[in-house]
């Protein structure tokens, strides 16, 4: 458990920085992502740099502990069997929530691996559902959002993007059809509540989907 907690701390610590770099570029490959993430940034004024670093450091600390706490709760809840896959499931969803919140985009280099990890975990009996249900869930998750979008984007037809559809497909691979339906309902409710509170007609739906994916996994399995 200590190993996963340390990894969660590290992953969470670098999540705000990674999301910030993703806001400046959209890598097409893992090699491109690694290059851009670790490439030196442009020089800025000392005052602006110190202000940015302080904000980034505090956000990184908060998210590192959030990652660690959620990982600890997941370990207690799901147990050791297949927990490596489950931990990656949680960390990738939290990372994508952060990125989509900043730039309204979900990169394929994160959604596609999450989908493949769902298939692999189910085929090895280390995920949440059997492989056949995983395949059906992925299929449903890709095509059902067309119907869900009628509830979500009635005021803006462009608010529901292709990244959201791919994320739902990945969640279908992890949670199966039943879990996917719960995710869609919960994410829709969260999206409507958030838009009413913030009085925004356009919002990043990815964070709602990602957080719902974590909540449903805890509740259903």
PDB file of C-alpha atoms in Angstrom:
ATOM      1  CA  UNK A   1       0.000   0.000   0.000  1.00  0.00           C
ATOM      2  CA  UNK A   2       2.866   2.380   0.837  1.00  0.00           C
ATOM      3  CA  UNK A   3       4.195   1.970  -2.711  1.00  0.00           C
ATOM      4  CA  UNK A   4       0.898   3.076  -4.259  1.00  0.00           C
ATOM      5  CA  UNK A   5       0.541   5.978  -1.827  1.00  0.00           C
ATOM      6  CA  UNK A   6       4.012   7.258  -2.800  1.00  0.00           C
ATOM      7  CA  UNK A   7       3.190   6.911  -6.495  1.00  0.00           C
ATOM      8  CA  UNK A   8      -0.096   8.744  -5.933  1.00  0.00           C
ATOM      9  CA  UNK A   9       1.734  11.593  -4.189  1.00  0.00           C
ATOM     10  CA  UNK A  10       4.170  11.900  -7.091  1.00  0.00           C
ATOM     11  CA  UNK A  11       1.434  11.650  -9.722  1.00  0.00           C
ATOM     12  CA  UNK A  12      -0.708  14.226  -7.947  1.00  0.00           C
ATOM     13  CA  UNK A  13       2.258  16.526  -7.366  1.00  0.00           C
ATOM     14  CA  UNK A  14       2.939  16.791 -11.098  1.00  0.00           C
ATOM     15  CA  UNK A  15      -0.706  16.881 -12.243  1.00  0.00           C
ATOM     16  CA  UNK A  16      -1.180  20.703 -12.100  1.00  0.00           C
ATOM     17  CA  UNK A  17       2.122  21.252 -13.912  1.00  0.00           C
ATOM     18  CA  UNK A  18       1.247  18.660 -16.555  1.00  0.00           C
ATOM     19  CA  UNK A  19      -2.189  20.204 -17.070  1.00  0.00           C
ATOM     20  CA  UNK A  20      -0.618  23.642 -17.419  1.00  0.00           C
ATOM     21  CA  UNK A  21       1.774  22.389 -20.087  1.00  0.00           C
ATOM     22  CA  UNK A  22      -1.069  20.628 -21.890  1.00  0.00           C
ATOM     23  CA  UNK A  23      -2.826  24.008 -21.951  1.00  0.00           C
ATOM     24  CA  UNK A  24       0.030  25.323 -24.097  1.00  0.00           C
ATOM     25  CA  UNK A  25       0.227  22.401 -26.534  1.00  0.00           C
ATOM     26  CA  UNK A  26      -1.665  19.293 -27.554  1.00  0.00           C
ATOM     27  CA  UNK A  27       0.784  16.413 -28.110  1.00  0.00           C
ATOM     28  CA  UNK A  28      -0.070  13.729 -30.618  1.00  0.00           C
ATOM     29  CA  UNK A  29       2.278  11.085 -29.183  1.00  0.00           C
ATOM     30  CA  UNK A  30       3.698  10.078 -25.819  1.00  0.00           C
ATOM     31  CA  UNK A  31       7.174  11.102 -26.989  1.00  0.00           C
ATOM     32  CA  UNK A  32       5.869  14.539 -27.910  1.00  0.00           C
ATOM     33  CA  UNK A  33       4.098  14.847 -24.564  1.00  0.00           C
ATOM     34  CA  UNK A  34       7.217  13.955 -22.585  1.00  0.00           C
ATOM     35  CA  UNK A  35       9.321  16.375 -24.627  1.00  0.00           C
ATOM     36  CA  UNK A  36       6.910  19.271 -24.110  1.00  0.00           C
ATOM     37  CA  UNK A  37       6.325  18.547 -20.421  1.00  0.00           C
ATOM     38  CA  UNK A  38      10.038  18.624 -19.570  1.00  0.00           C
ATOM     39  CA  UNK A  39      11.082  21.256 -22.128  1.00  0.00           C
ATOM     40  CA  UNK A  40      12.248  24.513 -20.484  1.00  0.00           C
ATOM     41  CA  UNK A  41       9.613  27.218 -20.484  1.00  0.00           C
ATOM     42  CA  UNK A  42      10.000  30.703 -21.915  1.00  0.00           C
ATOM     43  CA  UNK A  43      11.495  33.368 -19.683  1.00  0.00           C
ATOM     44  CA  UNK A  44       9.021  35.587 -17.851  1.00  0.00           C
ATOM     45  CA  UNK A  45       9.383  38.408 -15.345  1.00  0.00           C
ATOM     46  CA  UNK A  46      10.633  37.468 -11.900  1.00  0.00           C
ATOM     47  CA  UNK A  47       7.454  38.737 -10.199  1.00  0.00           C
ATOM     48  CA  UNK A  48       5.144  36.811 -12.530  1.00  0.00           C
ATOM     49  CA  UNK A  49       7.286  33.679 -12.266  1.00  0.00           C
ATOM     50  CA  UNK A  50       7.320  33.743  -8.446  1.00  0.00           C
ATOM     51  CA  UNK A  51       3.550  34.326  -8.331  1.00  0.00           C
ATOM     52  CA  UNK A  52       2.962  31.491 -10.779  1.00  0.00           C
ATOM     53  CA  UNK A  53       5.272  29.122  -8.919  1.00  0.00           C
ATOM     54  CA  UNK A  54       3.632  29.814  -5.558  1.00  0.00           C
ATOM     55  CA  UNK A  55       0.185  29.118  -6.996  1.00  0.00           C
ATOM     56  CA  UNK A  56       1.438  26.001  -8.759  1.00  0.00           C
ATOM     57  CA  UNK A  57       3.232  24.697  -5.660  1.00  0.00           C
ATOM     58  CA  UNK A  58       0.198  25.060  -3.418  1.00  0.00           C
ATOM     59  CA  UNK A  59      -2.085  23.459  -6.000  1.00  0.00           C
ATOM     60  CA  UNK A  60       0.412  20.632  -6.444  1.00  0.00           C
ATOM     61  CA  UNK A  61       0.555  19.984  -2.703  1.00  0.00           C
ATOM     62  CA  UNK A  62      -3.234  19.918  -2.395  1.00  0.00           C
ATOM     63  CA  UNK A  63      -3.638  17.588  -5.355  1.00  0.00           C
ATOM     64  CA  UNK A  64      -0.830  15.311  -4.189  1.00  0.00           C
ATOM     65  CA  UNK A  65      -2.620  14.730  -0.890  1.00  0.00           C
ATOM     66  CA  UNK A  66      -5.961  14.362  -2.691  1.00  0.00           C
ATOM     67  CA  UNK A  67      -4.465  11.684  -4.951  1.00  0.00           C
ATOM     68  CA  UNK A  68      -2.952   9.912  -1.943  1.00  0.00           C
ATOM     69  CA  UNK A  69      -6.188   9.975   0.087  1.00  0.00           C
ATOM     70  CA  UNK A  70      -8.319   8.702  -2.788  1.00  0.00           C
ATOM     71  CA  UNK A  71      -5.738   5.997  -3.526  1.00  0.00           C
ATOM     72  CA  UNK A  72      -5.700   4.909   0.117  1.00  0.00           C
ATOM     73  CA  UNK A  73      -9.508   4.728   0.211  1.00  0.00           C
ATOM     74  CA  UNK A  74      -9.483   2.763  -3.046  1.00  0.00           C
ATOM     75  CA  UNK A  75      -6.952   0.291  -1.655  1.00  0.00           C
ATOM     76  CA  UNK A  76      -9.097  -0.240   1.449  1.00  0.00           C
ATOM     77  CA  UNK A  77     -12.251  -0.588  -0.646  1.00  0.00           C
ATOM     78  CA  UNK A  78     -11.077  -2.714  -3.605  1.00  0.00           C
ATOM     79  CA  UNK A  79      -8.248  -4.684  -2.000  1.00  0.00           C
ATOM     80  CA  UNK A  80      -4.905  -5.713  -3.420  1.00  0.00           C
ATOM     81  CA  UNK A  81      -6.127  -7.837  -6.354  1.00  0.00           C
ATOM     82  CA  UNK A  82      -5.645  -5.897  -9.555  1.00  0.00           C
ATOM     83  CA  UNK A  83      -5.058  -2.678  -7.667  1.00  0.00           C
ATOM     84  CA  UNK A  84      -2.315  -1.544 -10.032  1.00  0.00           C
ATOM     85  CA  UNK A  85      -4.906  -1.280 -12.802  1.00  0.00           C
ATOM     86  CA  UNK A  86      -7.440   0.386 -10.513  1.00  0.00           C
ATOM     87  CA  UNK A  87      -4.878   2.944  -9.340  1.00  0.00           C
ATOM     88  CA  UNK A  88      -4.050   3.876 -12.937  1.00  0.00           C
ATOM     89  CA  UNK A  89      -7.774   4.132 -13.654  1.00  0.00           C
ATOM     90  CA  UNK A  90      -8.204   6.661 -10.831  1.00  0.00           C
ATOM     91  CA  UNK A  91      -5.033   8.653 -11.568  1.00  0.00           C
ATOM     92  CA  UNK A  92      -5.752   8.991 -15.285  1.00  0.00           C
ATOM     93  CA  UNK A  93      -9.301  10.156 -14.597  1.00  0.00           C
ATOM     94  CA  UNK A  94      -8.101  12.779 -12.119  1.00  0.00           C
ATOM     95  CA  UNK A  95      -5.439  13.970 -14.558  1.00  0.00           C
ATOM     96  CA  UNK A  96      -7.948  14.238 -17.405  1.00  0.00           C
ATOM     97  CA  UNK A  97     -10.367  16.129 -15.150  1.00  0.00           C
ATOM     98  CA  UNK A  98      -7.652  18.692 -14.449  1.00  0.00           C
ATOM     99  CA  UNK A  99      -6.661  19.036 -18.108  1.00  0.00           C
ATOM    100  CA  UNK A 100     -10.209  19.335 -19.442  1.00  0.00           C
ATOM    101  CA  UNK A 101     -11.064  21.878 -16.750  1.00  0.00           C
ATOM    102  CA  UNK A 102      -8.206  24.063 -18.001  1.00  0.00           C
ATOM    103  CA  UNK A 103      -8.471  23.727 -21.784  1.00  0.00           C
ATOM    104  CA  UNK A 104     -11.843  22.077 -22.590  1.00  0.00           C
ATOM    105  CA  UNK A 105     -10.075  19.201 -24.349  1.00  0.00           C
ATOM    106  CA  UNK A 106      -9.431  15.557 -23.518  1.00  0.00           C
ATOM    107  CA  UNK A 107      -6.280  14.294 -25.282  1.00  0.00           C
ATOM    108  CA  UNK A 108      -6.404  10.987 -27.134  1.00  0.00           C
ATOM    109  CA  UNK A 109      -3.063   9.993 -25.616  1.00  0.00           C
ATOM    110  CA  UNK A 110      -4.900   9.656 -22.288  1.00  0.00           C
ATOM    111  CA  UNK A 111      -8.400   8.485 -23.249  1.00  0.00           C
ATOM    112  CA  UNK A 112      -7.209   5.719 -25.593  1.00  0.00           C
ATOM    113  CA  UNK A 113      -4.765   4.176 -23.059  1.00  0.00           C
ATOM    114  CA  UNK A 114      -7.535   4.262 -20.444  1.00  0.00           C
ATOM    115  CA  UNK A 115      -9.753   2.326 -22.868  1.00  0.00           C
ATOM    116  CA  UNK A 116      -7.016  -0.225 -23.577  1.00  0.00           C
ATOM    117  CA  UNK A 117      -6.246  -0.591 -19.870  1.00  0.00           C
ATOM    118  CA  UNK A 118      -9.926  -1.347 -19.278  1.00  0.00           C
ATOM    119  CA  UNK A 119      -9.862  -4.129 -21.868  1.00  0.00           C
ATOM    120  CA  UNK A 120      -6.597  -5.524 -20.470  1.00  0.00           C
ATOM    121  CA  UNK A 121      -7.757  -5.431 -16.856  1.00  0.00           C
ATOM    122  CA  UNK A 122     -11.037  -7.176 -17.699  1.00  0.00           C
ATOM    123  CA  UNK A 123      -9.285  -9.830 -19.812  1.00  0.00           C
ATOM    124  CA  UNK A 124      -6.944 -10.601 -16.893  1.00  0.00           C
ATOM    125  CA  UNK A 125      -9.840 -10.623 -14.416  1.00  0.00           C
ATOM    126  CA  UNK A 126      -8.269  -7.651 -12.610  1.00  0.00           C
ATOM    127  CA  UNK A 127     -10.855  -5.031 -13.449  1.00  0.00           C
ATOM    128  CA  UNK A 128     -14.427  -4.430 -12.418  1.00  0.00           C
ATOM    129  CA  UNK A 129     -16.301  -6.455 -15.065  1.00  0.00           C
ATOM    130  CA  UNK A 130     -15.814  -9.463 -17.367  1.00  0.00           C
ATOM    131  CA  UNK A 131     -14.296  -8.939 -20.806  1.00  0.00           C
ATOM    132  CA  UNK A 132     -17.550  -9.422 -22.749  1.00  0.00           C
ATOM    133  CA  UNK A 133     -19.296  -6.789 -20.630  1.00  0.00           C
ATOM    134  CA  UNK A 134     -16.261  -4.548 -21.036  1.00  0.00           C
ATOM    135  CA  UNK A 135     -16.493  -4.758 -24.833  1.00  0.00           C
ATOM    136  CA  UNK A 136     -20.238  -4.067 -24.830  1.00  0.00           C
ATOM    137  CA  UNK A 137     -19.781  -1.198 -22.403  1.00  0.00           C
ATOM    138  CA  UNK A 138     -17.128   0.404 -24.615  1.00  0.00           C
ATOM    139  CA  UNK A 139     -19.407   0.110 -27.647  1.00  0.00           C
ATOM    140  CA  UNK A 140     -22.385   1.603 -25.805  1.00  0.00           C
ATOM    141  CA  UNK A 141     -20.191   4.315 -24.326  1.00  0.00           C
ATOM    142  CA  UNK A 142     -19.174   5.467 -27.773  1.00  0.00           C
ATOM    143  CA  UNK A 143     -22.637   5.668 -29.347  1.00  0.00           C
ATOM    144  CA  UNK A 144     -24.949   6.485 -26.437  1.00  0.00           C
ATOM    145  CA  UNK A 145     -23.564  10.036 -25.857  1.00  0.00           C
ATOM    146  CA  UNK A 146     -25.453  11.174 -28.945  1.00  0.00           C
ATOM    147  CA  UNK A 147     -28.649  10.708 -26.943  1.00  0.00           C
ATOM    148  CA  UNK A 148     -27.197  12.100 -23.731  1.00  0.00           C
ATOM    149  CA  UNK A 149     -26.064  15.229 -25.559  1.00  0.00           C
ATOM    150  CA  UNK A 150     -29.713  16.131 -26.072  1.00  0.00           C
ATOM    151  CA  UNK A 151     -29.931  16.680 -22.308  1.00  0.00           C
ATOM    152  CA  UNK A 152     -26.543  18.318 -21.874  1.00  0.00           C
ATOM    153  CA  UNK A 153     -26.073  20.601 -24.868  1.00  0.00           C
ATOM    154  CA  UNK A 154     -29.580  21.921 -25.488  1.00  0.00           C
ATOM    155  CA  UNK A 155     -28.139  25.440 -25.321  1.00  0.00           C
ATOM    156  CA  UNK A 156     -24.832  24.772 -27.087  1.00  0.00           C
ATOM    157  CA  UNK A 157     -24.419  21.990 -29.616  1.00  0.00           C
ATOM    158  CA  UNK A 158     -20.607  22.190 -29.410  1.00  0.00           C
ATOM    159  CA  UNK A 159     -20.333  21.653 -25.652  1.00  0.00           C
ATOM    160  CA  UNK A 160     -20.139  17.867 -25.914  1.00  0.00           C
ATOM    161  CA  UNK A 161     -16.908  16.991 -27.705  1.00  0.00           C
ATOM    162  CA  UNK A 162     -15.271  13.919 -29.182  1.00  0.00           C
ATOM    163  CA  UNK A 163     -12.996  13.614 -26.166  1.00  0.00           C
ATOM    164  CA  UNK A 164     -16.003  13.205 -23.894  1.00  0.00           C
ATOM    165  CA  UNK A 165     -17.323  10.417 -26.122  1.00  0.00           C
ATOM    166  CA  UNK A 166     -13.982   8.601 -26.042  1.00  0.00           C
ATOM    167  CA  UNK A 167     -13.809   8.992 -22.270  1.00  0.00           C
ATOM    168  CA  UNK A 168     -17.294   7.503 -21.904  1.00  0.00           C
ATOM    169  CA  UNK A 169     -16.248   4.615 -24.136  1.00  0.00           C
ATOM    170  CA  UNK A 170     -13.221   4.030 -21.906  1.00  0.00           C
ATOM    171  CA  UNK A 171     -15.435   4.117 -18.809  1.00  0.00           C
ATOM    172  CA  UNK A 172     -17.769   1.632 -20.468  1.00  0.00           C
ATOM    173  CA  UNK A 173     -14.786  -0.693 -20.898  1.00  0.00           C
ATOM    174  CA  UNK A 174     -14.037  -0.386 -17.186  1.00  0.00           C
ATOM    175  CA  UNK A 175     -17.501  -0.287 -15.631  1.00  0.00           C
ATOM    176  CA  UNK A 176     -19.693  -2.155 -18.107  1.00  0.00           C
ATOM    177  CA  UNK A 177     -23.098  -1.011 -19.327  1.00  0.00           C
ATOM    178  CA  UNK A 178     -24.703  -0.628 -15.907  1.00  0.00           C
ATOM    179  CA  UNK A 179     -21.827   1.384 -14.503  1.00  0.00           C
ATOM    180  CA  UNK A 180     -21.695   3.520 -17.647  1.00  0.00           C
ATOM    181  CA  UNK A 181     -25.371   4.432 -17.306  1.00  0.00           C
ATOM    182  CA  UNK A 182     -24.823   5.507 -13.709  1.00  0.00           C
ATOM    183  CA  UNK A 183     -21.861   7.616 -14.824  1.00  0.00           C
ATOM    184  CA  UNK A 184     -23.925   9.373 -17.492  1.00  0.00           C
ATOM    185  CA  UNK A 185     -26.745  10.155 -15.058  1.00  0.00           C
ATOM    186  CA  UNK A 186     -24.434  11.379 -12.304  1.00  0.00           C
ATOM    187  CA  UNK A 187     -22.263  13.423 -14.679  1.00  0.00           C
ATOM    188  CA  UNK A 188     -25.380  15.016 -16.185  1.00  0.00           C
ATOM    189  CA  UNK A 189     -26.644  16.018 -12.753  1.00  0.00           C
ATOM    190  CA  UNK A 190     -23.249  17.405 -11.739  1.00  0.00           C
ATOM    191  CA  UNK A 191     -22.995  19.315 -15.014  1.00  0.00           C
ATOM    192  CA  UNK A 192     -26.431  20.893 -14.643  1.00  0.00           C
ATOM    193  CA  UNK A 193     -25.823  21.827 -10.999  1.00  0.00           C
ATOM    194  CA  UNK A 194     -22.401  23.301 -11.797  1.00  0.00           C
ATOM    195  CA  UNK A 195     -23.732  25.335 -14.729  1.00  0.00           C
ATOM    196  CA  UNK A 196     -26.562  26.710 -12.598  1.00  0.00           C
ATOM    197  CA  UNK A 197     -24.242  27.644  -9.742  1.00  0.00           C
ATOM    198  CA  UNK A 198     -21.635  29.251 -11.992  1.00  0.00           C
ATOM    199  CA  UNK A 199     -24.281  30.598 -14.386  1.00  0.00           C
ATOM    200  CA  UNK A 200     -22.452  29.241 -17.414  1.00  0.00           C
ATOM    201  CA  UNK A 201     -24.044  27.771 -20.521  1.00  0.00           C
ATOM    202  CA  UNK A 202     -20.732  26.244 -21.650  1.00  0.00           C
ATOM    203  CA  UNK A 203     -18.716  24.033 -19.333  1.00  0.00           C
ATOM    204  CA  UNK A 204     -16.058  21.367 -19.460  1.00  0.00           C
ATOM    205  CA  UNK A 205     -18.032  18.132 -19.171  1.00  0.00           C
ATOM    206  CA  UNK A 206     -14.936  15.922 -18.902  1.00  0.00           C
ATOM    207  CA  UNK A 207     -14.348  16.615 -15.189  1.00  0.00           C
ATOM    208  CA  UNK A 208     -17.955  15.645 -14.431  1.00  0.00           C
ATOM    209  CA  UNK A 209     -17.532  12.374 -16.342  1.00  0.00           C
ATOM    210  CA  UNK A 210     -14.161  11.604 -14.741  1.00  0.00           C
ATOM    211  CA  UNK A 211     -15.295  12.264 -11.178  1.00  0.00           C
ATOM    212  CA  UNK A 212     -18.496  10.305 -11.785  1.00  0.00           C
ATOM    213  CA  UNK A 213     -16.388   7.392 -13.049  1.00  0.00           C
ATOM    214  CA  UNK A 214     -14.540   7.293  -9.745  1.00  0.00           C
ATOM    215  CA  UNK A 215     -17.669   7.673  -7.606  1.00  0.00           C
ATOM    216  CA  UNK A 216     -19.558   4.949  -9.498  1.00  0.00           C
ATOM    217  CA  UNK A 217     -16.626   2.552  -9.233  1.00  0.00           C
ATOM    218  CA  UNK A 218     -16.595   2.977  -5.449  1.00  0.00           C
ATOM    219  CA  UNK A 219     -20.369   2.710  -5.174  1.00  0.00           C
ATOM    220  CA  UNK A 220     -21.025  -0.144  -7.605  1.00  0.00           C
ATOM    221  CA  UNK A 221     -18.031  -2.387  -6.983  1.00  0.00           C
TER     222      UNK A 221
END
